[in-house]
Amino acid sequence: MVRPGNFTFTPGRSALVSMNKIGLEDKKQPCAFFSLNGDYYLELVFKGDSWNEEHAPLFQARAGEELILSDQVGSLEYKGPGMFIASGKGILPILNILKHLKRADAISGHTLLYVARTQEEVLYERILRHILGTNCVFVIGSDSSYRLEPKKIDETLIRQKSPTLQQEFYIAGPAPFVQHSSEVLAQLNVVTPYIEIVD
């Protein structure tokens, strides 16, 4: 969509989006910002299910229809160089932060650990590799033979991939993943991480 006026957002934050039609104004869908501040177009990525009956009109929106953007939502915000830890759709707010850092030529000193059950579950792999190069680490596989849960972050992996524990840590993903990763960091006595639950 064309960026409305002088609209800007905080990288890592999201918005609730609905259609400007009678009866649909309050049917809001969470969306992550994909474009950058300063881009002519405002690109959004749906954070919810790819389709459901309640939000069907929004997914079927056509060119020229108006959308309503709410205030920004979410808790993730960039505070300085460090390690990003993500799983599932948790990569969406992190990706936007990384894209802004790349444009500002400030990507040095950052690492990403992206946990997924299968390679097919990895979102935006090509973009992430382009931004971070060898500092983009994909942890692929399952702790269960039934593939119910992705592998877990552990202290050994954090120490291997983090040049120093005296840096910022950012975690985003499903609630159990965020809780486990936070517990691992607590065991390492690192600073309290910035977190966002994205189911």
Coordinates of N, CA, C and O in Angstrom, one line a residue:
M1 N 0.8 -1.2 0.0 CA 0.0 0.0 0.0 C 0.9 1.2 0.0 O 2.0 1.2 0.4
V2 N 0.4 2.3 -0.5 CA 1.1 3.6 -0.5 C 1.2 4.1 1.0 O 0.2 4.0 1.7
R3 N 2.3 4.5 1.4 CA 2.5 5.0 2.8 C 1.6 6.2 3.0 O 1.7 7.1 2.3
P4 N 0.8 6.1 4.1 CA -0.1 7.2 4.4 C 0.7 8.4 5.0 O 1.3 8.3 6.1
G5 N 0.7 9.5 4.3 CA 1.3 10.7 4.8 C 2.7 10.6 5.2 O 3.5 10.0 4.5
N6 N 3.1 11.0 6.4 CA 4.4 10.9 6.9 C 4.5 9.8 8.0 O 5.3 9.8 8.9
F7 N 3.8 8.7 7.7 CA 3.7 7.6 8.7 C 5.1 7.0 8.8 O 5.7 6.6 7.9
T8 N 5.5 6.8 10.1 CA 6.7 6.0 10.4 C 6.4 5.1 11.5 O 5.4 5.2 12.2
F9 N 7.3 4.1 11.7 CA 7.1 3.1 12.8 C 8.4 2.8 13.4 O 9.5 3.0 12.8
T10 N 8.3 2.1 14.5 CA 9.5 1.7 15.2 C 9.9 0.3 14.7 O 9.1 -0.6 14.8
P11 N 11.1 0.1 14.1 CA 11.5 -1.2 13.6 C 11.3 -2.3 14.7 O 11.7 -2.1 15.9
G12 N 10.7 -3.4 14.3 CA 10.4 -4.5 15.3 C 9.0 -4.5 15.8 O 8.5 -5.5 16.4
R13 N 8.3 -3.4 15.7 CA 6.9 -3.3 16.1 C 6.0 -3.7 15.0 O 6.4 -3.9 13.8
S14 N 4.7 -3.9 15.3 CA 3.7 -4.4 14.3 C 2.5 -3.5 14.4 O 2.5 -2.5 15.2
A15 N 1.5 -3.8 13.6 CA 0.3 -3.0 13.6 C -0.9 -3.9 13.5 O -0.8 -5.1 13.0
L16 N -2.1 -3.5 13.9 CA -3.3 -4.2 13.7 C -4.0 -3.6 12.5 O -4.1 -2.3 12.4
V17 N -4.4 -4.4 11.5 CA -4.9 -3.9 10.3 C -6.3 -4.4 10.0 O -6.6 -5.6 10.3
S18 N -7.2 -3.5 9.6 CA -8.6 -3.9 9.3 C -9.0 -3.1 8.0 O -8.3 -2.3 7.5
M19 N -10.2 -3.5 7.5 CA -10.6 -2.8 6.2 C -11.6 -1.7 6.6 O -12.3 -1.8 7.6
N20 N -11.5 -0.6 5.8 CA -12.4 0.5 6.0 C -13.7 0.3 5.3 O -14.0 1.0 4.4
K21 N -14.5 -0.7 5.9 CA -15.8 -1.0 5.3 C -16.7 -1.2 6.5 O -16.3 -1.7 7.6
I22 N -18.0 -0.9 6.3 CA -19.0 -1.0 7.4 C -19.0 -2.5 7.9 O -19.1 -3.4 7.1
G23 N -18.8 -2.7 9.2 CA -18.9 -4.0 9.8 C -17.5 -4.7 9.8 O -17.4 -5.7 10.4
L24 N -16.5 -4.1 9.1 CA -15.2 -4.8 9.1 C -14.1 -4.0 9.8 O -13.0 -4.4 9.9
E25 N -14.5 -2.8 10.3 CA -13.5 -1.9 10.9 C -12.8 -2.5 12.1 O -11.6 -2.2 12.4
D26 N -13.5 -3.3 12.8 CA -13.0 -3.9 14.1 C -12.4 -5.3 13.9 O -12.0 -5.9 14.9
K27 N -12.5 -5.8 12.7 CA -11.9 -7.2 12.4 C -10.5 -7.0 12.1 O -10.1 -7.0 10.9
K28 N -9.6 -6.9 13.1 CA -8.2 -6.6 13.0 C -7.4 -7.8 12.9 O -7.6 -8.8 13.6
Q29 N -6.3 -7.7 12.0 CA -5.4 -8.8 11.8 C -4.0 -8.3 12.1 O -3.6 -7.2 11.7
P30 N -3.2 -9.0 13.0 CA -1.9 -8.5 13.3 C -0.9 -8.6 12.1 O -0.9 -9.7 11.4
C31 N -0.2 -7.6 11.8 CA 0.7 -7.5 10.6 C 2.1 -7.0 11.1 O 2.1 -6.1 11.9
A32 N 3.1 -7.6 10.6 CA 4.5 -7.1 10.8 C 4.9 -6.2 9.7 O 4.5 -6.4 8.5
F33 N 5.6 -5.1 10.0 CA 6.1 -4.3 8.9 C 7.3 -4.9 8.2 O 8.2 -5.5 8.8
F34 N 7.2 -5.0 6.9 CA 8.2 -5.6 6.0 C 9.1 -4.5 5.3 O 10.3 -4.7 5.1
S35 N 8.5 -3.4 5.0 CA 9.2 -2.3 4.3 C 10.0 -1.5 5.4 O 9.9 -1.8 6.6
L36 N 10.7 -0.6 4.9 CA 11.6 0.3 5.7 C 11.0 1.7 5.9 O 10.3 2.1 5.0
N37 N 11.3 2.3 6.9 CA 10.9 3.8 7.0 C 11.6 4.5 5.9 O 12.8 4.3 5.7
G38 N 10.9 5.3 5.2 CA 11.4 6.0 4.0 C 11.1 5.4 2.7 O 11.1 6.1 1.7
D39 N 10.6 4.2 2.7 CA 10.1 3.5 1.5 C 8.8 4.2 1.0 O 8.0 4.6 1.9
Y40 N 8.6 4.3 -0.3 CA 7.4 4.9 -0.7 C 6.2 4.0 -0.4 O 5.1 4.6 0.0
Y41 N 6.3 2.7 -0.5 CA 5.2 1.8 -0.2 C 5.4 1.2 1.2 O 6.5 1.1 1.7
L42 N 4.3 1.0 1.8 CA 4.3 0.3 3.1 C 3.9 -1.1 2.9 O 2.8 -1.4 2.5
E43 N 4.9 -2.0 3.1 CA 4.6 -3.4 3.0 C 4.4 -4.1 4.3 O 5.1 -3.8 5.3
L44 N 3.4 -4.9 4.4 CA 3.0 -5.6 5.6 C 3.0 -7.1 5.4 O 2.7 -7.6 4.3
V45 N 3.3 -7.9 6.5 CA 3.2 -9.3 6.4 C 2.3 -9.8 7.5 O 2.4 -9.4 8.7
F46 N 1.3 -10.6 7.1 CA 0.3 -11.1 8.1 C 1.0 -12.0 9.1 O 1.8 -12.9 8.7
K47 N 0.8 -11.8 10.4 CA 1.4 -12.6 11.4 C 0.5 -13.8 11.9 O 0.9 -14.7 12.5
G48 N -0.8 -13.7 11.5 CA -1.7 -14.7 11.9 C -1.8 -15.8 10.9 O -0.9 -16.0 10.0
D49 N -2.8 -16.6 10.9 CA -3.0 -17.7 10.0 C -3.1 -17.2 8.6 O -3.6 -16.1 8.3
S50 N -2.7 -18.0 7.6 CA -2.8 -17.6 6.2 C -4.2 -17.3 5.7 O -4.4 -16.5 4.8
W51 N -5.2 -18.0 6.3 CA -6.6 -17.7 6.0 C -7.5 -18.2 7.1 O -7.3 -19.3 7.7
N52 N -8.5 -17.4 7.4 CA -9.5 -17.9 8.3 C -10.8 -17.1 7.9 O -10.7 -16.0 7.4
E53 N -11.9 -17.6 8.3 CA -13.2 -17.1 7.8 C -13.4 -15.6 8.3 O -13.8 -14.8 7.6
E54 N -13.0 -15.4 9.6 CA -13.2 -14.0 10.1 C -12.4 -13.0 9.4 O -12.9 -11.8 9.2
H55 N -11.2 -13.3 8.9 CA -10.4 -12.3 8.3 C -10.3 -12.4 6.8 O -9.5 -11.8 6.1
A56 N -11.2 -13.3 6.2 CA -11.2 -13.5 4.8 C -11.3 -12.2 4.0 O -10.6 -12.1 3.0
P57 N -12.2 -11.2 4.3 CA -12.3 -10.0 3.5 C -11.0 -9.3 3.4 O -10.7 -8.7 2.4
L58 N -10.2 -9.3 4.5 CA -8.9 -8.6 4.5 C -7.9 -9.3 3.5 O -7.2 -8.6 2.7
F59 N -7.9 -10.6 3.5 CA -7.0 -11.3 2.6 C -7.5 -11.2 1.1 O -6.7 -11.4 0.2
Q60 N -8.7 -10.8 0.9 CA -9.2 -10.7 -0.4 C -9.3 -9.3 -0.9 O -9.9 -9.0 -1.9
A61 N -8.7 -8.3 -0.1 CA -8.7 -6.9 -0.5 C -8.1 -6.7 -1.9 O -7.2 -7.4 -2.3
R62 N -8.7 -5.8 -2.6 CA -8.2 -5.4 -3.9 C -7.6 -4.1 -4.0 O -7.8 -3.2 -3.1
A63 N -6.9 -3.8 -5.1 CA -6.3 -2.5 -5.2 C -7.3 -1.4 -5.1 O -8.4 -1.5 -5.7
G64 N -7.0 -0.3 -4.4 CA -7.9 0.8 -4.3 C -8.8 0.8 -3.0 O -9.3 1.8 -2.6
E65 N -8.9 -0.4 -2.4 CA -9.6 -0.5 -1.1 C -8.8 0.1 0.0 O -7.6 0.0 0.0
E66 N -9.5 0.7 1.0 CA -8.8 1.3 2.1 C -8.6 0.4 3.3 O -9.5 -0.4 3.6
L67 N -7.4 0.5 3.9 CA -7.1 -0.3 5.1 C -6.9 0.7 6.3 O -6.5 1.8 6.1
I68 N -7.2 0.2 7.5 CA -7.1 1.0 8.7 C -5.9 0.4 9.5 O -5.9 -0.8 9.8
L69 N -4.9 1.3 9.8 CA -3.8 0.9 10.6 C -4.0 1.4 12.0 O -4.3 2.5 12.2
S70 N -3.8 0.5 13.0 CA -4.0 0.9 14.4 C -2.6 1.5 14.8 O -1.7 1.6 14.1
D71 N -2.6 1.8 16.1 CA -1.3 2.2 16.7 C -0.4 1.0 16.7 O -0.8 -0.1 16.5
Q72 N 0.9 1.3 16.8 CA 1.9 0.2 16.8 C 1.7 -0.7 18.0 O 1.3 -0.2 19.1
V73 N 1.9 -2.0 17.8 CA 1.8 -3.0 18.9 C 3.1 -3.8 18.9 O 3.9 -3.8 18.0
G74 N 3.3 -4.5 20.0 CA 4.5 -5.4 20.2 C 5.4 -4.8 21.2 O 5.3 -3.6 21.6
S75 N 6.4 -5.6 21.6 CA 7.3 -5.2 22.6 C 8.7 -5.2 22.2 O 9.6 -4.8 23.0
L76 N 9.0 -5.7 21.0 CA 10.4 -5.7 20.5 C 10.9 -4.4 20.0 O 10.2 -3.8 19.1
E77 N 12.0 -3.9 20.5 CA 12.6 -2.7 20.0 C 14.1 -2.8 20.1 O 14.6 -3.3 21.1
Y78 N 14.8 -2.3 19.1 CA 16.2 -2.4 19.0 C 16.9 -1.5 20.1 O 16.6 -0.3 20.2
K79 N 17.8 -2.1 20.9 CA 18.5 -1.3 21.9 C 20.0 -1.3 21.8 O 20.7 -0.7 22.6
G80 N 20.5 -2.0 20.8 CA 22.0 -2.1 20.6 C 22.4 -3.4 20.1 O 21.6 -4.4 20.0
P81 N 23.7 -3.6 19.6 CA 24.2 -4.8 19.0 C 24.0 -6.0 19.9 O 24.1 -5.9 21.2
G82 N 23.8 -7.1 19.3 CA 23.7 -8.4 20.1 C 23.2 -9.5 19.3 O 23.4 -9.6 18.1
M83 N 22.6 -10.5 20.0 CA 22.1 -11.7 19.4 C 20.6 -11.8 19.3 O 19.9 -11.5 20.3
F84 N 20.1 -12.1 18.2 CA 18.6 -12.3 18.0 C 18.4 -13.8 18.0 O 19.1 -14.6 17.3
I85 N 17.4 -14.2 18.7 CA 17.0 -15.6 18.8 C 15.5 -15.7 18.4 O 14.7 -15.1 19.0
A86 N 15.2 -16.5 17.3 CA 13.9 -16.5 16.8 C 13.4 -17.9 16.5 O 14.2 -18.8 16.2
S87 N 12.1 -18.1 16.5 CA 11.5 -19.4 16.0 C 10.1 -19.0 15.4 O 9.5 -18.1 15.9
G88 N 9.7 -19.7 14.4 CA 8.4 -19.5 13.8 C 8.3 -18.1 13.2 O 9.2 -17.5 12.7
K89 N 7.1 -17.5 13.4 CA 6.8 -16.1 13.0 C 7.5 -15.1 13.8 O 7.5 -13.9 13.5
G90 N 8.2 -15.5 14.8 CA 9.0 -14.6 15.6 C 10.1 -13.9 14.8 O 10.7 -12.9 15.2
I91 N 10.4 -14.5 13.6 CA 11.5 -13.9 12.8 C 11.0 -12.6 12.2 O 11.8 -11.7 11.8
L92 N 9.7 -12.4 12.1 CA 9.1 -11.2 11.4 C 9.5 -9.9 12.0 O 10.0 -9.0 11.3
P93 N 9.3 -9.6 13.3 CA 9.8 -8.4 13.9 C 11.3 -8.2 13.8 O 11.8 -7.1 13.6
I94 N 12.0 -9.3 14.0 CA 13.5 -9.3 14.0 C 14.0 -9.0 12.6 O 14.9 -8.2 12.4
L95 N 13.4 -9.5 11.6 CA 13.8 -9.3 10.2 C 13.7 -7.8 9.9 O 14.6 -7.2 9.2
N96 N 12.6 -7.1 10.3 CA 12.5 -5.7 10.1 C 13.6 -4.9 10.7 O 14.1 -3.9 10.2
I97 N 13.9 -5.3 12.0 CA 15.0 -4.6 12.6 C 16.3 -4.8 11.8 O 17.1 -3.8 11.6
L98 N 16.6 -6.0 11.4 CA 17.8 -6.3 10.7 C 17.9 -5.5 9.3 O 18.9 -5.1 8.9
K99 N 16.7 -5.4 8.7 CA 16.7 -4.7 7.4 C 17.0 -3.2 7.6 O 17.8 -2.6 6.8
H100 N 16.5 -2.6 8.7 CA 16.9 -1.2 9.0 C 18.4 -1.1 9.4 O 19.0 -0.1 9.0
L101 N 18.9 -2.0 10.1 CA 20.3 -2.0 10.4 C 21.2 -2.1 9.2 O 22.2 -1.4 9.0
K102 N 20.8 -3.0 8.3 CA 21.5 -3.1 7.0 C 21.5 -1.8 6.2 O 22.6 -1.4 5.7
R103 N 20.4 -1.2 6.1 CA 20.3 0.1 5.3 C 21.2 1.1 6.0 O 21.8 1.9 5.3
A104 N 21.3 1.1 7.3 CA 22.1 2.1 8.0 C 23.6 1.7 8.1 O 24.4 2.4 8.8
D105 N 23.9 0.6 7.4 CA 25.3 0.0 7.5 C 25.8 -0.2 8.9 O 26.9 0.1 9.3
A106 N 24.9 -0.8 9.7 CA 25.2 -1.0 11.1 C 24.9 -2.4 11.5 O 24.6 -2.7 12.7
I107 N 25.1 -3.4 10.6 CA 24.8 -4.8 10.8 C 25.9 -5.5 11.5 O 25.7 -6.5 12.1
S108 N 27.1 -4.9 11.5 CA 28.2 -5.6 12.2 C 28.0 -5.7 13.7 O 27.4 -4.9 14.3
G109 N 28.4 -6.9 14.2 CA 28.2 -7.1 15.6 C 26.9 -7.8 16.0 O 26.6 -7.9 17.2
H110 N 26.1 -8.3 15.0 CA 24.9 -8.9 15.3 C 24.9 -10.4 14.8 O 25.5 -10.7 13.8
T111 N 24.2 -11.2 15.5 CA 24.1 -12.6 15.2 C 22.6 -13.0 15.3 O 21.9 -12.6 16.2
L112 N 22.2 -14.0 14.5 CA 20.9 -14.5 14.5 C 20.9 -16.0 14.7 O 21.6 -16.7 13.9
L113 N 20.2 -16.5 15.7 CA 19.9 -18.0 15.8 C 18.5 -18.2 15.4 O 17.6 -17.7 16.1
Y114 N 18.2 -18.9 14.4 CA 16.8 -19.1 13.9 C 16.5 -20.6 14.0 O 17.2 -21.4 13.3
V115 N 15.6 -21.0 14.9 CA 15.3 -22.3 15.2 C 14.0 -22.8 14.4 O 13.0 -22.1 14.4
A116 N 14.1 -23.9 13.7 CA 12.9 -24.4 12.9 C 13.0 -25.9 12.9 O 14.1 -26.5 13.0
R117 N 11.8 -26.5 12.8 CA 11.8 -28.0 12.7 C 12.3 -28.6 11.4 O 12.9 -29.6 11.4
T118 N 12.0 -27.9 10.3 CA 12.4 -28.3 9.0 C 12.9 -27.1 8.2 O 12.6 -25.9 8.5
Q119 N 13.7 -27.3 7.2 CA 14.1 -26.3 6.3 C 13.0 -25.5 5.7 O 13.0 -24.3 5.5
E120 N 11.9 -26.2 5.4 CA 10.7 -25.6 4.8 C 10.0 -24.6 5.7 O 9.3 -23.7 5.2
E121 N 10.3 -24.7 7.0 CA 9.7 -23.7 8.0 C 10.4 -22.5 8.1 O 10.0 -21.5 8.7
V122 N 11.6 -22.4 7.5 CA 12.4 -21.2 7.6 C 11.9 -20.1 6.7 O 11.7 -20.3 5.5
L123 N 11.6 -19.0 7.3 CA 11.0 -17.8 6.5 C 12.1 -16.9 6.1 O 13.0 -16.6 6.9
Y124 N 12.1 -16.4 4.8 CA 13.0 -15.4 4.3 C 14.5 -15.8 4.5 O 15.3 -14.9 4.8
E125 N 14.8 -17.0 4.3 CA 16.2 -17.5 4.4 C 17.2 -16.7 3.5 O 18.2 -16.3 4.0
R126 N 16.8 -16.5 2.3 CA 17.7 -15.8 1.4 C 18.0 -14.4 1.8 O 19.2 -13.9 1.8
I127 N 17.0 -13.7 2.3 CA 17.2 -12.3 2.8 C 18.0 -12.3 4.0 O 19.0 -11.5 4.2
L128 N 17.8 -13.2 4.9 CA 18.5 -13.3 6.2 C 20.0 -13.6 5.9 O 20.9 -12.9 6.5
R129 N 20.3 -14.5 5.0 CA 21.7 -14.8 4.7 C 22.4 -13.6 4.0 O 23.6 -13.4 4.2
H130 N 21.6 -12.9 3.2 CA 22.2 -11.7 2.5 C 22.6 -10.6 3.5 O 23.6 -10.0 3.4
I131 N 21.7 -10.5 4.5 CA 22.0 -9.4 5.5 C 23.1 -9.8 6.5 O 24.0 -9.0 6.7
L132 N 23.1 -11.0 7.0 CA 24.0 -11.4 8.1 C 25.2 -12.3 7.6 O 26.1 -12.4 8.4
G133 N 25.1 -12.9 6.5 CA 26.2 -13.8 6.0 C 26.4 -14.9 7.0 O 25.4 -15.6 7.4
T134 N 27.6 -15.2 7.4 CA 27.9 -16.3 8.3 C 27.4 -16.1 9.7 O 27.5 -17.0 10.5
N135 N 26.9 -14.9 10.0 CA 26.4 -14.6 11.4 C 24.9 -15.0 11.4 O 24.2 -14.6 12.4
C136 N 24.4 -15.6 10.4 CA 23.0 -16.1 10.4 C 23.1 -17.6 10.6 O 23.6 -18.4 9.7
V137 N 22.6 -18.1 11.7 CA 22.8 -19.5 12.1 C 21.4 -20.2 12.1 O 20.5 -19.7 12.9
F138 N 21.2 -21.2 11.3 CA 19.9 -21.9 11.3 C 20.1 -23.2 12.1 O 20.9 -24.0 11.8
V139 N 19.2 -23.4 13.1 CA 19.2 -24.6 13.9 C 18.0 -25.4 13.5 O 16.8 -25.1 13.8
I140 N 18.2 -26.4 12.7 CA 17.1 -27.2 12.0 C 17.1 -28.6 12.6 O 18.1 -29.3 12.8
G141 N 15.9 -29.0 13.0 CA 15.6 -30.3 13.5 C 14.7 -30.3 14.6 O 14.1 -29.3 15.0
S142 N 14.4 -31.5 15.2 CA 13.4 -31.7 16.2 C 13.9 -32.4 17.4 O 14.8 -33.3 17.2
D143 N 13.5 -32.1 18.6 CA 13.8 -32.8 19.8 C 13.0 -34.1 19.9 O 13.2 -34.9 20.8
S144 N 12.0 -34.2 19.1 CA 11.1 -35.3 19.1 C 11.0 -36.1 17.8 O 11.0 -35.5 16.7
S145 N 10.9 -37.4 17.9 CA 10.9 -38.2 16.6 C 9.6 -37.9 15.9 O 9.4 -38.2 14.7
Y146 N 8.6 -37.3 16.6 CA 7.3 -37.0 16.0 C 7.3 -35.6 15.5 O 6.3 -35.1 15.0
R147 N 8.4 -34.9 15.6 CA 8.6 -33.5 15.1 C 7.5 -32.5 15.7 O 7.0 -31.7 15.0
L148 N 7.3 -32.7 17.0 CA 6.3 -31.8 17.6 C 6.9 -30.5 18.0 O 6.2 -29.5 18.1
E149 N 8.2 -30.5 18.3 CA 8.9 -29.3 18.8 C 10.2 -29.2 18.1 O 10.9 -30.1 17.8
P150 N 10.6 -27.9 17.8 CA 11.9 -27.7 17.3 C 13.0 -27.9 18.3 O 12.7 -28.0 19.5
K151 N 14.2 -28.1 17.8 CA 15.3 -28.2 18.8 C 15.3 -27.0 19.7 O 14.9 -25.9 19.3
K152 N 15.9 -27.2 20.9 CA 15.9 -26.1 21.8 C 17.3 -25.4 21.8 O 18.3 -26.0 21.6
I153 N 17.3 -24.1 22.1 CA 18.5 -23.4 22.4 C 19.1 -23.9 23.7 O 18.4 -24.1 24.7
D154 N 20.4 -24.0 23.7 CA 21.1 -24.4 25.0 C 22.3 -23.5 25.2 O 22.7 -22.7 24.4
E155 N 22.9 -23.7 26.4 CA 24.0 -22.8 26.8 C 25.2 -23.0 25.9 O 25.9 -22.0 25.6
T156 N 25.5 -24.2 25.5 CA 26.6 -24.5 24.7 C 26.5 -23.7 23.3 O 27.5 -23.1 22.9
L157 N 25.3 -23.8 22.7 CA 25.1 -23.1 21.5 C 25.3 -21.5 21.6 O 25.9 -20.9 20.8
I158 N 24.7 -21.0 22.7 CA 24.8 -19.6 22.9 C 26.3 -19.2 23.1 O 26.8 -18.2 22.5
R159 N 27.1 -20.0 23.8 CA 28.5 -19.6 24.1 C 29.3 -19.8 22.8 O 30.2 -19.0 22.5
Q160 N 28.9 -20.7 21.9 CA 29.6 -20.9 20.7 C 29.4 -19.8 19.7 O 30.3 -19.4 19.0
K161 N 28.2 -19.3 19.6 CA 27.8 -18.3 18.6 C 27.9 -16.9 19.1 O 27.7 -15.9 18.3
S162 N 28.0 -16.7 20.4 CA 28.0 -15.3 20.9 C 29.4 -14.9 21.2 O 30.1 -15.5 22.1
P163 N 30.0 -13.9 20.6 CA 31.4 -13.5 20.9 C 31.5 -13.0 22.3 O 32.6 -13.0 22.9
T164 N 30.5 -12.5 22.9 CA 30.5 -12.0 24.3 C 29.1 -12.1 24.8 O 28.1 -11.9 24.1
L165 N 29.0 -12.4 26.1 CA 27.7 -12.4 26.8 C 27.3 -11.0 27.3 O 26.2 -10.8 27.7
Q166 N 28.3 -10.1 27.1 CA 28.0 -8.7 27.5 C 27.4 -7.9 26.3 O 28.1 -7.0 25.8
Q167 N 26.3 -8.3 25.9 CA 25.6 -7.7 24.7 C 24.1 -7.8 24.9 O 23.6 -8.4 25.9
E168 N 23.4 -7.2 24.0 CA 21.9 -7.3 24.1 C 21.5 -8.7 23.5 O 22.1 -9.2 22.6
F169 N 20.3 -9.2 24.0 CA 19.7 -10.4 23.5 C 18.2 -10.1 23.2 O 17.6 -9.4 24.0
Y170 N 17.8 -10.6 22.1 CA 16.4 -10.4 21.7 C 15.8 -11.8 21.4 O 16.4 -12.5 20.6
I171 N 14.6 -12.1 21.9 CA 14.0 -13.3 21.6 C 12.6 -13.1 21.1 O 11.8 -12.3 21.7
A172 N 12.2 -13.8 20.1 CA 10.8 -13.7 19.6 C 10.4 -15.1 19.0 O 11.1 -15.8 18.3
G173 N 9.2 -15.5 19.3 CA 8.6 -16.8 18.9 C 7.5 -17.2 19.7 O 7.0 -16.4 20.6
P174 N 7.1 -18.5 19.6 CA 6.0 -19.0 20.4 C 6.3 -18.9 21.9 O 7.5 -19.0 22.3
A175 N 5.3 -18.8 22.8 CA 5.5 -18.7 24.2 C 6.4 -19.7 24.8 O 7.4 -19.3 25.6
P176 N 6.3 -21.0 24.5 CA 7.2 -22.0 25.1 C 8.6 -21.8 24.7 O 9.6 -22.0 25.5
F177 N 8.8 -21.4 23.5 CA 10.2 -21.2 23.0 C 10.8 -20.0 23.7 O 12.0 -20.0 24.1
V178 N 10.0 -18.9 23.8 CA 10.5 -17.7 24.4 C 10.9 -18.0 25.9 O 11.9 -17.6 26.4
Q179 N 10.0 -18.7 26.6 CA 10.3 -19.0 28.0 C 11.5 -19.9 28.1 O 12.4 -19.6 29.0
H180 N 11.7 -20.9 27.3 CA 12.9 -21.8 27.4 C 14.1 -21.0 27.1 O 15.1 -21.1 27.9
S181 N 14.1 -20.2 26.1 CA 15.3 -19.4 25.7 C 15.7 -18.4 26.8 O 16.9 -18.2 27.1
S182 N 14.7 -17.8 27.4 CA 14.9 -16.8 28.5 C 15.5 -17.5 29.7 O 16.4 -17.0 30.3
E183 N 15.1 -18.8 29.9 CA 15.7 -19.5 31.1 C 17.1 -19.9 30.8 O 18.0 -19.8 31.7
V184 N 17.5 -20.2 29.6 CA 18.8 -20.5 29.2 C 19.7 -19.3 29.4 O 20.8 -19.4 30.0
L185 N 19.3 -18.1 29.0 CA 20.0 -16.9 29.1 C 20.2 -16.6 30.6 O 21.2 -16.1 31.0
A186 N 19.1 -16.8 31.4 CA 19.2 -16.5 32.8 C 20.3 -17.4 33.5 O 21.0 -16.9 34.4
Q187 N 20.4 -18.6 33.0 CA 21.5 -19.5 33.6 C 22.9 -19.0 33.2 O 23.8 -19.3 33.9
L188 N 23.0 -18.3 32.1 CA 24.3 -17.7 31.7 C 24.5 -16.3 32.4 O 25.6 -15.7 32.1
N189 N 23.6 -15.9 33.2 CA 23.7 -14.6 33.9 C 23.9 -13.4 32.9 O 24.6 -12.5 33.2
V190 N 23.2 -13.5 31.8 CA 23.3 -12.3 30.8 C 22.2 -11.3 31.2 O 21.4 -11.5 32.0
V191 N 22.3 -10.1 30.5 CA 21.4 -9.1 30.8 C 20.0 -9.6 30.4 O 19.8 -10.5 29.6
T192 N 18.9 -9.1 31.0 CA 17.6 -9.5 30.7 C 17.3 -9.2 29.3 O 17.5 -8.1 28.8
P193 N 16.8 -10.3 28.6 CA 16.6 -10.1 27.1 C 15.3 -9.3 26.8 O 14.4 -9.2 27.7
Y194 N 15.3 -8.8 25.6 CA 14.0 -8.1 25.1 C 13.3 -9.2 24.4 O 13.8 -9.9 23.6
I195 N 12.0 -9.4 24.8 CA 11.2 -10.5 24.2 C 9.9 -10.1 23.6 O 9.4 -9.0 23.9
E196 N 9.5 -10.9 22.7 CA 8.1 -10.8 22.1 C 7.6 -12.2 21.8 O 8.2 -13.0 21.1
I197 N 6.4 -12.4 22.3 CA 5.7 -13.7 22.0 C 4.9 -13.6 20.7 O 4.1 -12.7 20.6
V198 N 5.2 -14.4 19.7 CA 4.6 -14.4 18.4 C 4.1 -15.8 18.2 O 4.9 -16.7 17.8
D199 N 2.9 -16.1 18.4 CA 2.4 -17.5 18.2 C 1.9 -17.7 16.7 O 1.6 -16.8 16.0

